[in-house]
């Protein structure tokens, strides 16, 4: 017989813990998901990253970015605690499945790590409930096995270009404000994308920009509509374009096209074709000259430092 507890019930049972956020974004088309876990202390983050990397399970990549970021596969895989588990303890995630608007993840924690999966994460924002087996114990030498049910979200990336003039505005500032002020979804990240400095229609630095949100399916259209109005209101240009893309993986074709946009002078028609091939939506906010930069902003979003540079910076 299992026991199902809400975050409030978990807090009442074990006392307040340290996990502040637990965001699960899924990309069912590509069979993957990303979990972002916010903790109030650096020590547990670092310990969790090292131990979850050791046990592997469904994790393909995990790192500490001021919060724990885990890229995982949708499905189930055995954990590999290894011979060190009896001395070191351990923790891992071994299953993720999507059911409607909910995401179910299964975890195991040994000894002190059992507190993290049994009492800490279950109190976090976006967790709906946690399912405990009837023999559940935490701490000491116990092995905790729990199923955490959280709200299903997707990643929505919004690209923007050409909102400024040589005299007024900065597109990156406008999208930063958009991310901070949007009342829907969870603001994730903001990027400045350096484009071809030889572009004839640039303002000064020739940069586009993008912002990402973790959103429920119901929030996606609300964020897009809010962004369109917000950008239109804040733009000083008659050539502003916005783009949107839903997913955790940028298609290789779009990534390559966008990287090449840093050195090739593409046409608006070529940008529109690249967007159509790769599932990017284009919105003409005040015009269409910002199309190339707004499409490239999506394609460069996951390039790290390369998004902010040009090819010669990385030779």
CSV table of C-alpha atoms in Angstrom, one decimal:
chain,number,residue,atom,x,y,z
A,1,UNK,CA,0.0,0.0,0.0
A,2,UNK,CA,1.5,3.3,-1.0
A,3,UNK,CA,1.2,6.7,0.6
A,4,UNK,CA,0.7,9.8,-1.5
A,5,UNK,CA,1.6,13.2,0.0
A,6,UNK,CA,1.4,16.8,-1.3
A,7,UNK,CA,4.3,19.2,-0.7
A,8,UNK,CA,2.5,20.7,2.2
A,9,UNK,CA,1.9,17.3,3.8
A,10,UNK,CA,5.6,16.4,3.3
A,11,UNK,CA,6.7,19.7,4.9
A,12,UNK,CA,4.4,19.0,7.9
A,13,UNK,CA,5.8,15.5,8.3
A,14,UNK,CA,9.5,16.2,7.9
A,15,UNK,CA,9.8,19.9,8.5
A,16,UNK,CA,10.9,22.6,6.0
A,17,UNK,CA,13.8,21.5,3.7
A,18,UNK,CA,16.0,23.2,1.2
A,19,UNK,CA,14.8,22.5,-2.4
A,20,UNK,CA,13.2,25.7,-3.7
A,21,UNK,CA,12.2,24.7,-7.2
A,22,UNK,CA,11.8,21.5,-9.3
A,23,UNK,CA,11.0,22.3,-13.0
A,24,UNK,CA,10.5,19.4,-15.4
A,25,UNK,CA,10.4,20.2,-19.1
A,26,UNK,CA,9.8,17.5,-21.7
A,27,UNK,CA,10.5,17.1,-25.4
A,28,UNK,CA,8.5,14.0,-26.3
A,29,UNK,CA,9.4,14.3,-30.0
A,30,UNK,CA,13.0,13.9,-29.2
A,31,UNK,CA,12.5,11.5,-26.3
A,32,UNK,CA,14.2,13.7,-23.7
A,33,UNK,CA,13.5,16.0,-20.8
A,34,UNK,CA,15.3,18.5,-18.6
A,35,UNK,CA,15.0,18.9,-14.9
A,36,UNK,CA,16.1,22.1,-13.2
A,37,UNK,CA,16.4,21.8,-9.4
A,38,UNK,CA,17.0,24.9,-7.2
A,39,UNK,CA,18.6,24.4,-3.8
A,40,UNK,CA,19.4,27.0,-1.2
A,41,UNK,CA,22.9,25.7,-0.6
A,42,UNK,CA,25.9,24.9,-2.8
A,43,UNK,CA,27.1,21.9,-0.8
A,44,UNK,CA,24.1,19.7,-1.5
A,45,UNK,CA,24.0,20.7,-5.2
A,46,UNK,CA,27.6,19.7,-5.7
A,47,UNK,CA,27.1,16.4,-3.8
A,48,UNK,CA,24.0,15.6,-5.8
A,49,UNK,CA,25.6,16.3,-9.1
A,50,UNK,CA,28.6,14.0,-8.4
A,51,UNK,CA,26.5,11.2,-7.0
A,52,UNK,CA,23.8,11.3,-9.7
A,53,UNK,CA,26.5,11.4,-12.4
A,54,UNK,CA,28.0,8.2,-10.7
A,55,UNK,CA,24.7,6.3,-10.7
A,56,UNK,CA,23.7,7.5,-14.2
A,57,UNK,CA,20.3,5.9,-14.7
A,58,UNK,CA,18.5,8.0,-17.3
A,59,UNK,CA,20.9,11.0,-16.9
A,60,UNK,CA,22.7,12.0,-20.1
A,61,UNK,CA,24.2,15.2,-18.7
A,62,UNK,CA,24.2,16.9,-15.3
A,63,UNK,CA,25.9,20.1,-14.1
A,64,UNK,CA,25.7,22.9,-11.5
A,65,UNK,CA,24.8,26.3,-12.8
A,66,UNK,CA,23.8,27.9,-9.6
A,67,UNK,CA,21.0,25.3,-9.7
A,68,UNK,CA,21.2,21.6,-10.8
A,69,UNK,CA,20.5,21.0,-14.5
A,70,UNK,CA,19.8,17.4,-15.6
A,71,UNK,CA,19.3,16.3,-19.1
A,72,UNK,CA,17.6,13.0,-19.1
A,73,UNK,CA,16.0,10.4,-21.4
A,74,UNK,CA,12.3,9.6,-21.2
A,75,UNK,CA,12.1,6.0,-20.2
A,76,UNK,CA,13.7,3.8,-17.5
A,77,UNK,CA,17.3,2.6,-16.9
A,78,UNK,CA,18.9,0.8,-14.0
A,79,UNK,CA,21.0,2.8,-11.5
A,80,UNK,CA,24.7,1.9,-11.0
A,81,UNK,CA,25.5,2.6,-7.4
A,82,UNK,CA,28.6,0.5,-7.6
A,83,UNK,CA,30.8,-1.0,-4.8
A,84,UNK,CA,31.3,2.4,-3.2
A,85,UNK,CA,27.6,2.7,-2.3
A,86,UNK,CA,28.0,1.0,1.1
A,87,UNK,CA,30.6,3.5,2.1
A,88,UNK,CA,29.5,6.7,0.2
A,89,UNK,CA,25.8,6.3,0.0
A,90,UNK,CA,24.3,7.5,-3.3
A,91,UNK,CA,21.4,9.0,-5.1
A,92,UNK,CA,19.9,8.7,-8.6
A,93,UNK,CA,17.0,9.0,-11.0
A,94,UNK,CA,16.1,5.9,-12.9
A,95,UNK,CA,12.7,6.6,-14.6
A,96,UNK,CA,10.7,9.4,-16.2
A,97,UNK,CA,7.4,9.1,-17.9
A,98,UNK,CA,4.8,11.6,-19.1
A,99,UNK,CA,1.1,11.1,-18.2
A,100,UNK,CA,-1.1,13.9,-19.6
A,101,UNK,CA,0.0,17.2,-17.9
A,102,UNK,CA,2.1,15.4,-15.3
A,103,UNK,CA,5.6,14.0,-15.2
A,104,UNK,CA,6.5,11.0,-13.1
A,105,UNK,CA,10.1,10.6,-12.0
A,106,UNK,CA,11.4,7.7,-9.9
A,107,UNK,CA,14.4,8.1,-7.5
A,108,UNK,CA,16.5,6.1,-5.1
A,109,UNK,CA,18.6,7.5,-2.3
A,110,UNK,CA,20.9,5.6,0.1
A,111,UNK,CA,21.5,6.8,3.7
A,112,UNK,CA,21.7,10.6,4.0
A,113,UNK,CA,20.8,10.9,0.3
A,114,UNK,CA,17.4,9.4,1.0
A,115,UNK,CA,16.5,12.7,2.7
A,116,UNK,CA,17.0,14.6,-0.5
A,117,UNK,CA,14.7,12.4,-2.6
A,118,UNK,CA,12.3,11.6,0.2
A,119,UNK,CA,11.8,14.9,2.0
A,120,UNK,CA,13.6,17.7,0.2
A,121,UNK,CA,12.6,17.6,-3.5
A,122,UNK,CA,9.0,16.6,-2.6
A,123,UNK,CA,8.5,20.0,-1.0
A,124,UNK,CA,9.6,22.0,-4.0
A,125,UNK,CA,7.7,24.4,-6.2
A,126,UNK,CA,6.0,22.6,-9.2
A,127,UNK,CA,5.8,19.2,-7.4
A,128,UNK,CA,2.2,18.0,-7.2
A,129,UNK,CA,2.6,14.9,-5.1
A,130,UNK,CA,5.0,12.2,-4.0
A,131,UNK,CA,4.3,8.5,-3.9
A,132,UNK,CA,5.9,6.5,-1.1
A,133,UNK,CA,6.1,2.7,-0.6
A,134,UNK,CA,4.6,1.4,2.6
A,135,UNK,CA,8.0,0.5,4.0
A,136,UNK,CA,9.5,3.9,3.3
A,137,UNK,CA,12.2,5.2,5.7
A,138,UNK,CA,14.8,7.9,5.3
A,139,UNK,CA,18.2,8.5,6.9
A,140,UNK,CA,20.6,6.0,8.4
A,141,UNK,CA,21.2,3.0,6.3
A,142,UNK,CA,17.8,3.0,4.6
A,143,UNK,CA,17.3,3.0,0.9
A,144,UNK,CA,14.5,5.3,-0.2
A,145,UNK,CA,12.6,4.7,-3.4
A,146,UNK,CA,10.0,7.4,-4.3
A,147,UNK,CA,8.0,8.6,-7.3
A,148,UNK,CA,7.8,12.3,-7.6
A,149,UNK,CA,4.9,13.8,-9.7
A,150,UNK,CA,5.5,17.2,-11.1
A,151,UNK,CA,3.8,19.7,-13.5
A,152,UNK,CA,4.7,19.0,-17.1
A,153,UNK,CA,6.3,21.9,-18.9
A,154,UNK,CA,8.0,22.6,-22.2
A,155,UNK,CA,10.7,25.0,-23.2
A,156,UNK,CA,9.6,28.0,-25.2
A,157,UNK,CA,12.3,30.0,-26.9
A,158,UNK,CA,11.5,33.5,-28.2
A,159,UNK,CA,13.9,35.3,-30.6
A,160,UNK,CA,13.8,39.0,-31.4
A,161,UNK,CA,15.6,41.3,-33.8
A,162,UNK,CA,15.5,44.9,-34.9
A,163,UNK,CA,13.7,46.7,-32.1
A,164,UNK,CA,16.2,49.6,-31.9
A,165,UNK,CA,17.5,52.5,-34.0
A,166,UNK,CA,21.0,54.1,-34.0
A,167,UNK,CA,19.6,56.6,-31.6
A,168,UNK,CA,17.3,54.6,-29.3
A,169,UNK,CA,16.8,51.2,-27.7
A,170,UNK,CA,18.6,47.9,-27.4
A,171,UNK,CA,17.0,44.6,-28.3
A,172,UNK,CA,18.7,42.7,-25.5
A,173,UNK,CA,17.4,45.0,-22.9
A,174,UNK,CA,13.9,44.7,-24.2
A,175,UNK,CA,14.0,40.9,-24.1
A,176,UNK,CA,15.6,40.9,-20.6
A,177,UNK,CA,12.6,43.0,-19.4
A,178,UNK,CA,10.3,40.6,-21.2
A,179,UNK,CA,11.7,37.6,-19.4
A,180,UNK,CA,11.5,39.4,-16.0
A,181,UNK,CA,8.0,40.9,-16.5
A,182,UNK,CA,6.1,38.1,-18.3
A,183,UNK,CA,3.4,36.9,-15.8
A,184,UNK,CA,3.2,33.4,-17.4
A,185,UNK,CA,5.6,30.5,-17.2
A,186,UNK,CA,9.0,30.4,-15.6
A,187,UNK,CA,11.7,32.7,-17.0
A,188,UNK,CA,14.8,30.5,-17.7
A,189,UNK,CA,17.5,32.3,-19.6
A,190,UNK,CA,18.5,35.2,-21.8
A,191,UNK,CA,21.0,35.2,-24.7
A,192,UNK,CA,22.6,37.9,-26.9
A,193,UNK,CA,23.4,36.5,-30.3
A,194,UNK,CA,26.2,38.2,-32.3
A,195,UNK,CA,25.4,38.2,-36.0
A,196,UNK,CA,27.3,39.1,-39.2
A,197,UNK,CA,29.0,42.5,-38.5
A,198,UNK,CA,29.0,43.2,-42.3
A,199,UNK,CA,25.2,43.1,-42.5
A,200,UNK,CA,24.1,46.2,-44.4
A,201,UNK,CA,20.9,46.8,-42.3
A,202,UNK,CA,22.4,46.6,-38.8
A,203,UNK,CA,22.2,49.3,-36.2
A,204,UNK,CA,25.6,49.2,-34.4
A,205,UNK,CA,26.7,45.8,-33.0
A,206,UNK,CA,24.4,43.7,-35.2
A,207,UNK,CA,23.1,41.5,-32.4
A,208,UNK,CA,19.8,39.7,-32.0
A,209,UNK,CA,18.5,38.3,-28.7
A,210,UNK,CA,16.4,35.5,-27.3
A,211,UNK,CA,14.8,34.5,-24.1
A,212,UNK,CA,13.5,31.1,-22.9
A,213,UNK,CA,10.6,30.1,-20.6
A,214,UNK,CA,9.5,26.8,-19.0
A,215,UNK,CA,5.8,26.8,-19.7
A,216,UNK,CA,2.8,24.6,-19.4
A,217,UNK,CA,1.0,23.9,-22.7
A,218,UNK,CA,-1.8,26.3,-21.6
A,219,UNK,CA,0.8,29.0,-20.9
A,220,UNK,CA,2.6,28.8,-24.3
A,221,UNK,CA,0.0,30.9,-26.3
A,222,UNK,CA,-0.3,33.3,-23.4
A,223,UNK,CA,3.4,34.0,-23.3
A,224,UNK,CA,3.6,34.4,-27.1
A,225,UNK,CA,0.7,36.9,-27.1
A,226,UNK,CA,2.2,38.8,-24.2
A,227,UNK,CA,5.6,38.9,-25.9
A,228,UNK,CA,4.2,40.2,-29.1
A,229,UNK,CA,2.4,43.1,-27.4
A,230,UNK,CA,5.4,43.8,-25.1
A,231,UNK,CA,7.9,43.9,-27.9
A,232,UNK,CA,5.6,46.0,-30.1
A,233,UNK,CA,5.1,48.5,-27.3
A,234,UNK,CA,8.9,48.7,-26.6
A,235,UNK,CA,10.2,48.7,-30.1
A,236,UNK,CA,11.6,51.9,-31.7
A,237,UNK,CA,11.9,50.2,-35.2
A,238,UNK,CA,9.6,49.6,-38.1
A,239,UNK,CA,11.4,46.3,-38.9
A,240,UNK,CA,10.9,44.3,-35.7
A,241,UNK,CA,10.4,40.5,-36.0
A,242,UNK,CA,9.8,37.9,-33.3
A,243,UNK,CA,10.2,34.1,-33.6
A,244,UNK,CA,9.2,31.2,-31.3
A,245,UNK,CA,10.3,27.6,-31.0
A,246,UNK,CA,9.1,24.8,-28.6
A,247,UNK,CA,11.6,22.1,-27.7
A,248,UNK,CA,14.7,21.1,-25.7
A,249,UNK,CA,16.8,20.3,-28.8
A,250,UNK,CA,17.5,22.8,-31.6
A,251,UNK,CA,17.5,20.9,-34.9
A,252,UNK,CA,21.0,20.5,-36.4
A,253,UNK,CA,19.9,22.1,-39.6
A,254,UNK,CA,18.7,25.3,-37.8
A,255,UNK,CA,21.8,25.4,-35.6
A,256,UNK,CA,24.1,25.1,-38.6
A,257,UNK,CA,22.2,27.7,-40.6
A,258,UNK,CA,22.2,30.1,-37.6
A,259,UNK,CA,26.0,29.7,-37.0
A,260,UNK,CA,26.6,30.4,-40.7
A,261,UNK,CA,24.5,33.6,-40.3
A,262,UNK,CA,27.4,35.0,-38.4
A,263,UNK,CA,29.5,35.1,-41.6
A,264,UNK,CA,27.0,34.7,-44.5
A,265,UNK,CA,24.6,37.4,-45.7
A,266,UNK,CA,21.4,35.5,-45.9
A,267,UNK,CA,18.2,36.9,-47.5
A,268,UNK,CA,14.9,37.2,-45.6
A,269,UNK,CA,13.5,34.5,-47.9
A,270,UNK,CA,16.3,32.1,-46.9
A,271,UNK,CA,15.6,32.8,-43.2
A,272,UNK,CA,11.9,32.1,-43.8
A,273,UNK,CA,12.7,28.8,-45.5
A,274,UNK,CA,15.1,27.8,-42.6
A,275,UNK,CA,12.3,28.6,-40.1
A,276,UNK,CA,9.7,26.6,-42.0
A,277,UNK,CA,12.0,23.5,-42.2
A,278,UNK,CA,12.7,23.5,-38.5
A,279,UNK,CA,9.4,24.4,-36.8
A,280,UNK,CA,10.1,28.0,-36.0
A,281,UNK,CA,7.2,30.4,-36.1
A,282,UNK,CA,7.7,34.0,-37.4
A,283,UNK,CA,5.7,37.0,-36.2
A,284,UNK,CA,6.1,40.3,-38.0
A,285,UNK,CA,5.7,42.8,-35.2
A,286,UNK,CA,6.4,46.1,-37.0
A,287,UNK,CA,8.0,44.8,-40.2
A,288,UNK,CA,10.1,42.0,-41.7
A,289,UNK,CA,13.8,43.1,-41.9
A,290,UNK,CA,14.5,41.5,-38.5
A,291,UNK,CA,13.6,38.0,-39.8
A,292,UNK,CA,17.2,36.8,-40.3
A,293,UNK,CA,18.4,37.8,-36.8
A,294,UNK,CA,15.2,36.5,-35.1
A,295,UNK,CA,15.5,33.1,-36.7
A,296,UNK,CA,19.2,32.9,-36.0
A,297,UNK,CA,18.5,33.8,-32.3
A,298,UNK,CA,16.6,30.5,-32.0
A,299,UNK,CA,19.3,28.5,-33.7
A,300,UNK,CA,22.1,29.9,-31.7
A,301,UNK,CA,20.4,29.7,-28.3
A,302,UNK,CA,22.2,26.6,-27.1
A,303,UNK,CA,25.6,27.4,-28.5
A,304,UNK,CA,27.0,28.7,-25.2
A,305,UNK,CA,29.8,31.3,-25.7
A,306,UNK,CA,29.6,30.8,-29.5
A,307,UNK,CA,26.2,32.5,-29.5
A,308,UNK,CA,27.9,35.7,-28.4
A,309,UNK,CA,30.8,35.5,-30.8
A,310,UNK,CA,31.7,35.2,-34.5
A,311,UNK,CA,33.6,32.2,-36.1
A,312,UNK,CA,37.0,33.9,-35.9
A,313,UNK,CA,36.7,34.1,-32.1
A,314,UNK,CA,36.9,30.3,-31.9
A,315,UNK,CA,39.5,29.5,-34.4
